[in-house]
Tab-separated table of C-alpha atoms in Angstrom:
chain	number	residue	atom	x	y	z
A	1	UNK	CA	-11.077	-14.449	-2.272
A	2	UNK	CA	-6.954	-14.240	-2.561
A	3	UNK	CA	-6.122	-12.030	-6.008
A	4	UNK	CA	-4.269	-14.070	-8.075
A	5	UNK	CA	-0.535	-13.921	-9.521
A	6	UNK	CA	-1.199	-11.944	-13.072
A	7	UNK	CA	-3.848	-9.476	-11.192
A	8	UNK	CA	-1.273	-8.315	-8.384
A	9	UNK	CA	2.199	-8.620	-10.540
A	10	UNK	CA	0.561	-6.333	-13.415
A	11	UNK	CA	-1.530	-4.279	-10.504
A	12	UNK	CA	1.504	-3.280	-9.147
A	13	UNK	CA	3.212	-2.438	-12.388
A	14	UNK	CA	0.257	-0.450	-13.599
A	15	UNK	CA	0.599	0.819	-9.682
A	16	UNK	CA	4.058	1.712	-10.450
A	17	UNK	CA	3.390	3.981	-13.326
A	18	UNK	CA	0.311	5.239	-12.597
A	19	UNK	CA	2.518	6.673	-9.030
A	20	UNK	CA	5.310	7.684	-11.105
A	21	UNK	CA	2.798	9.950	-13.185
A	22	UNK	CA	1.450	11.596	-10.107
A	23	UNK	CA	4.885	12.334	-8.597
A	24	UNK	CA	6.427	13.760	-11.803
A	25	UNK	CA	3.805	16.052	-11.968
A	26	UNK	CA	4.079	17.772	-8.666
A	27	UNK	CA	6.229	21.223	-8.217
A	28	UNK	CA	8.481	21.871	-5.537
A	29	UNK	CA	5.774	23.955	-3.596
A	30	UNK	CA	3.200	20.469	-3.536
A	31	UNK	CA	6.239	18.620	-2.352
A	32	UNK	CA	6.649	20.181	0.773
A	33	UNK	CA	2.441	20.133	1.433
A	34	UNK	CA	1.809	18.478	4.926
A	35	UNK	CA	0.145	15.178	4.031
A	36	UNK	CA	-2.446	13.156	6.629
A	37	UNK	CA	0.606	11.048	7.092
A	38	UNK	CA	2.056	12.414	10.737
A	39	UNK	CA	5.047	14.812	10.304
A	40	UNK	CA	5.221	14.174	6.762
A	41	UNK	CA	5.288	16.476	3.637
A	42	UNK	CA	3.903	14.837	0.301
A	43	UNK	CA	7.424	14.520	-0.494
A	44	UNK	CA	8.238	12.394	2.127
A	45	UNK	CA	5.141	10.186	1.438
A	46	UNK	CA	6.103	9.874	-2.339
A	47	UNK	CA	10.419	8.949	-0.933
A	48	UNK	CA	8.694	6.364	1.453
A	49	UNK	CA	6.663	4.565	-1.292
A	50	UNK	CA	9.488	4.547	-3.543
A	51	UNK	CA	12.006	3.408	-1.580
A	52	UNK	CA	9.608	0.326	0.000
A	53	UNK	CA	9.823	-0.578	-3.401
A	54	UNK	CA	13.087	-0.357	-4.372
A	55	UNK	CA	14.210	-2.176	-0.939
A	56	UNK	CA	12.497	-4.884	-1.696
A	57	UNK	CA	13.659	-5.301	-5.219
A	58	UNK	CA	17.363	-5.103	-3.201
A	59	UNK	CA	16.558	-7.477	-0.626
A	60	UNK	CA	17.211	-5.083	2.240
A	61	UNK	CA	14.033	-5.870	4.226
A	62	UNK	CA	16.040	-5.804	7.617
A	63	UNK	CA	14.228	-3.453	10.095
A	64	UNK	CA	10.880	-3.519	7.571
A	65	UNK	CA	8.096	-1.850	9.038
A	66	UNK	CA	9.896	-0.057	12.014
A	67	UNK	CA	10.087	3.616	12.409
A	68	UNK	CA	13.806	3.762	11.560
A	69	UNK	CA	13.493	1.803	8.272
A	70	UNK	CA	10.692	4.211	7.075
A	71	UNK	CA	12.559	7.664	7.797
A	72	UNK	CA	15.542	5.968	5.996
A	73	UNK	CA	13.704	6.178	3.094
A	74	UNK	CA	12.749	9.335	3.440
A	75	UNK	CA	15.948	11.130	4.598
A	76	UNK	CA	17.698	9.212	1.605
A	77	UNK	CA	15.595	11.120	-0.959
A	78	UNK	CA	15.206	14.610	0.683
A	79	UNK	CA	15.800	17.498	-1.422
A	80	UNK	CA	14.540	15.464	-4.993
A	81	UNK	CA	12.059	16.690	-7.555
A	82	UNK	CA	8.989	15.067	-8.257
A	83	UNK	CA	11.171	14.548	-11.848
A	84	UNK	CA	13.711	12.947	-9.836
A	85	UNK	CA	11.678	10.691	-7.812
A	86	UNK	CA	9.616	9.468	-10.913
A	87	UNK	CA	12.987	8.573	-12.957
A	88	UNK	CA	13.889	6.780	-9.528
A	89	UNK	CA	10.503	4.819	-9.426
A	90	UNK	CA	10.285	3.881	-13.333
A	91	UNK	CA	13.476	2.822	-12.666
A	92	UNK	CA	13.059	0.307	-10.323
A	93	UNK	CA	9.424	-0.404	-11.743
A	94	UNK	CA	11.404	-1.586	-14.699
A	95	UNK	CA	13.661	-3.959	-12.851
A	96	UNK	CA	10.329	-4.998	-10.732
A	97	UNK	CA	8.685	-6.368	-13.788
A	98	UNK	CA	11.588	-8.352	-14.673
A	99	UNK	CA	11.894	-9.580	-11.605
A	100	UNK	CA	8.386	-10.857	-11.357
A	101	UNK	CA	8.390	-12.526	-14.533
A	102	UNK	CA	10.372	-14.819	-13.074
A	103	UNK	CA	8.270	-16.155	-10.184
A	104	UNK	CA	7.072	-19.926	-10.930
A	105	UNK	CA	4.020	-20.639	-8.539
A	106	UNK	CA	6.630	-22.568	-5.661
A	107	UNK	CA	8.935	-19.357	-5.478
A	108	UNK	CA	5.656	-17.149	-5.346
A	109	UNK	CA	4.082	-19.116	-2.759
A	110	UNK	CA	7.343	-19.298	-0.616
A	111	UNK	CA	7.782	-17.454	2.592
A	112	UNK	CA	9.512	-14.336	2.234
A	113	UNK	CA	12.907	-15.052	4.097
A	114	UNK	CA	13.127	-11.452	6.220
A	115	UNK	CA	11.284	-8.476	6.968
A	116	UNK	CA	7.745	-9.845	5.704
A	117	UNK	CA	5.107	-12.153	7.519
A	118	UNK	CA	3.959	-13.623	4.751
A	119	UNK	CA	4.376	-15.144	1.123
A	120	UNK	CA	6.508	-13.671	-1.966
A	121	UNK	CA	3.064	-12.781	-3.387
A	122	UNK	CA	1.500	-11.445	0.065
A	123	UNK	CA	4.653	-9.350	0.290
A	124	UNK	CA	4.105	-8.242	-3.378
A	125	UNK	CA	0.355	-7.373	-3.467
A	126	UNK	CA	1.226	-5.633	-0.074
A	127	UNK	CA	3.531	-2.941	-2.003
A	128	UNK	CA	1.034	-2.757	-4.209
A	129	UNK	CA	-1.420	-1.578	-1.524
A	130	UNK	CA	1.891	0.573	-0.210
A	131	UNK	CA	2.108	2.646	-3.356
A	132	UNK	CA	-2.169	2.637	-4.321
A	133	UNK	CA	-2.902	4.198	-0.624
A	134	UNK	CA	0.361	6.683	-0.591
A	135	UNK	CA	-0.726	7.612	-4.314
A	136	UNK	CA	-3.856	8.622	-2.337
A	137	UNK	CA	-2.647	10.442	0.718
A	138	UNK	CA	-0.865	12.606	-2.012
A	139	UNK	CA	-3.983	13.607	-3.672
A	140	UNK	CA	-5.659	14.037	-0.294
A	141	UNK	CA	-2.946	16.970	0.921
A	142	UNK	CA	-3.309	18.129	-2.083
A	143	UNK	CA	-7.485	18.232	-2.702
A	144	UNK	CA	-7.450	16.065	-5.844
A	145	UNK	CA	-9.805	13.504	-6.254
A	146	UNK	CA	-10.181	10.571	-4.771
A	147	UNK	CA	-9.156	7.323	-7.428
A	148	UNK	CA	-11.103	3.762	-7.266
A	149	UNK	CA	-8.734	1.861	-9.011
A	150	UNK	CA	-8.011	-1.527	-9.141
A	151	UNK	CA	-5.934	-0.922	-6.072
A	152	UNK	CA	-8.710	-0.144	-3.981
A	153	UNK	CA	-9.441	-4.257	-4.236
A	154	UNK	CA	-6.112	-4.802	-3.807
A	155	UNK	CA	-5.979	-3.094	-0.939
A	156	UNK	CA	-8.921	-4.267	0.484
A	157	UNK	CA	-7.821	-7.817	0.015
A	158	UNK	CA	-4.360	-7.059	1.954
A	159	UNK	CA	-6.080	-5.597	4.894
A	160	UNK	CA	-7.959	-8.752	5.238
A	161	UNK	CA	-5.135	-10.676	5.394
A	162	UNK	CA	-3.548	-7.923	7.874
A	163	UNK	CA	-6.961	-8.556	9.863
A	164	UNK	CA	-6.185	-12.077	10.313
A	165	UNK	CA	-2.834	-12.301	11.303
A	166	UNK	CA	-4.097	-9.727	14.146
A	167	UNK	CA	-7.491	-12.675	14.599
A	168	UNK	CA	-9.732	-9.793	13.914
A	169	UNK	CA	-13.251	-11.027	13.341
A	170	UNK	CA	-14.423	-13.452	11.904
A	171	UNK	CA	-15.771	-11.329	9.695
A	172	UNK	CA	-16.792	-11.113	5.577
A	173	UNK	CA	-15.737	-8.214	3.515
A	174	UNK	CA	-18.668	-7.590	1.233
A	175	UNK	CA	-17.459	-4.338	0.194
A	176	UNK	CA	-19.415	-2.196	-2.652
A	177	UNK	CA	-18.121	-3.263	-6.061
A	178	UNK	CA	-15.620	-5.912	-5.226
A	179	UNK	CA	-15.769	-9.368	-4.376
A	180	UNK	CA	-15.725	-10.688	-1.173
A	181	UNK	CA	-12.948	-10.990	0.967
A	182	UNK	CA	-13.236	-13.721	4.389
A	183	UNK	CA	-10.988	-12.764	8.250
A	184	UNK	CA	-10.852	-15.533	9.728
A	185	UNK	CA	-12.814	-17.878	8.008
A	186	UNK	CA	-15.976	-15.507	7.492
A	187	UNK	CA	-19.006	-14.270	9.747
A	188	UNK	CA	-20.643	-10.961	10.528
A	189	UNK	CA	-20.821	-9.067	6.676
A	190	UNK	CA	-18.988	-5.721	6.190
A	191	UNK	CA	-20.828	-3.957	3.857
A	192	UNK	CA	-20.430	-0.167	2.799
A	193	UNK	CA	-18.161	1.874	0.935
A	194	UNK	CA	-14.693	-0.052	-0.141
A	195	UNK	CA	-12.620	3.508	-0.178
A	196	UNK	CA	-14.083	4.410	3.711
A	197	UNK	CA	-13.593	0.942	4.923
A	198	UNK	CA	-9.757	1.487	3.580
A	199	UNK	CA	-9.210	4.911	4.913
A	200	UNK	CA	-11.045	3.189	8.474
A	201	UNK	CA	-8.435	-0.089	8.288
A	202	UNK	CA	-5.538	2.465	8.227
A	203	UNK	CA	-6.214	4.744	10.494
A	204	UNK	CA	-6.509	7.542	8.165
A	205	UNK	CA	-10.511	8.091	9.300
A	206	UNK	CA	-13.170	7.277	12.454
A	207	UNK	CA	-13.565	3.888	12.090
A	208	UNK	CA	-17.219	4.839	14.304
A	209	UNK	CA	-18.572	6.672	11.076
A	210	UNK	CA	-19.201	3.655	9.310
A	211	UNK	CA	-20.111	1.673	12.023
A	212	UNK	CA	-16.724	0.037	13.165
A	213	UNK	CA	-14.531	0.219	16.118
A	214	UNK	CA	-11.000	1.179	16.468
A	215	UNK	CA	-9.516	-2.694	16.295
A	216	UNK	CA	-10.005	-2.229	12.887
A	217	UNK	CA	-7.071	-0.066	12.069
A	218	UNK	CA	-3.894	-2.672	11.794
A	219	UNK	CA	-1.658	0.233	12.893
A	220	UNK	CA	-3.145	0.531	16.083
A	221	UNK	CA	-0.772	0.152	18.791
């Protein structure tokens, strides 16, 4: 199953506030919290998810994805409340929803020109997975509760498009609670927990406790 146009341009809006609210409320002690995110405070995670999004918005996707274009984001915003970095984000969320209003169904299946393997609306859905699984990284350093939002599917559905362009599987995501989600064309079923499968994909767990092996994570080297 691909999510269609009105669930991921209004998923990431909804994304986009619903982030904005979490960083706002954070003092100046959470900020600098280590996160799970290597060498990173919960302030750097929150500047990094921001600024993906407000790149792209800019069209400066040159260098997208490397370690230099990442730390950019973060050095840019060093030193900013979680005020700060919310005003930044609504901000831009703003401008994001203008901007995708515009989309006809030719411009959101185009290729994105730079910086993206993929479509427009690949690219989009994938900041909404950016800003859903750094919105949970944050709560992670910081012992709040895990959130199964609408995201979670979302971000499911990205990393099985991640899977394929690595030709992992063929394999069918039949996650708990979400619909089903085919790598390369479908085969062996994934079942278990959606939230463990994510944290697995990324790196950010064992992929061996729930029965997987490490060619799951797409940032594996």
């Amino acid at each position: 199953m691909a999510l269609s146009k009105q669930e991921i341009t209004s998923g990431l809006v909804n994304e986009a506030t619903a982030f904005a609210d979490l960083v706002e409320s954070l003092t100046d002690e959470q900020l600098q919290t280590p996160s799970r995110c290597e060498g990173w405070t919960v302030g750097d995670v929150a500047a990094h998810a921001i600024g993906g999004l407000s790149d792209a918005l800019s069209g400066n996707l040159d260098g997208a994805g490397t370690p230099e274009y990442t730390q950019r984001q973060v050095d840019e915003r060093k030193g900013r409340s979680g005020a700060e970095l919310a005003e930044e984000l609504r901000t831009v969320g703003k401008a994001a929803t203008e901007v995708l209003g515009a989309f006809d169904d030719d411009s959101w299946n185009a290729r994105v020109p730079v910086g993206y393997d993929g479509t427009i609306g690949e690219g989009v859905e994938a900041l909404w997975y950016d800003l859903y699984l750094h919105g949970e990284d944050i709560r992670a350093a910081l012992g709040r509760p895990a959130t199964r939002t609408e995201g979670l599917k979302a971000s499911v559905s990205h990393l099985a498009f991640e899977l394929q362009k690595r030709n992992w599987g063929p394999a069918t995501l039949a996650l708990t609670g979400l619909p089903e989600f085919q790598v390369g064309g479908g085969g062996r079923r994934i079942e278990g927990d959606a939230y463990e499968f994510v944290l697995a994909a990324t790196g950010r767990i064992d992929p061996t406790t729930i029965g997987l092996d490490e060619t799951v994570n797409v940032y594996r080297d």
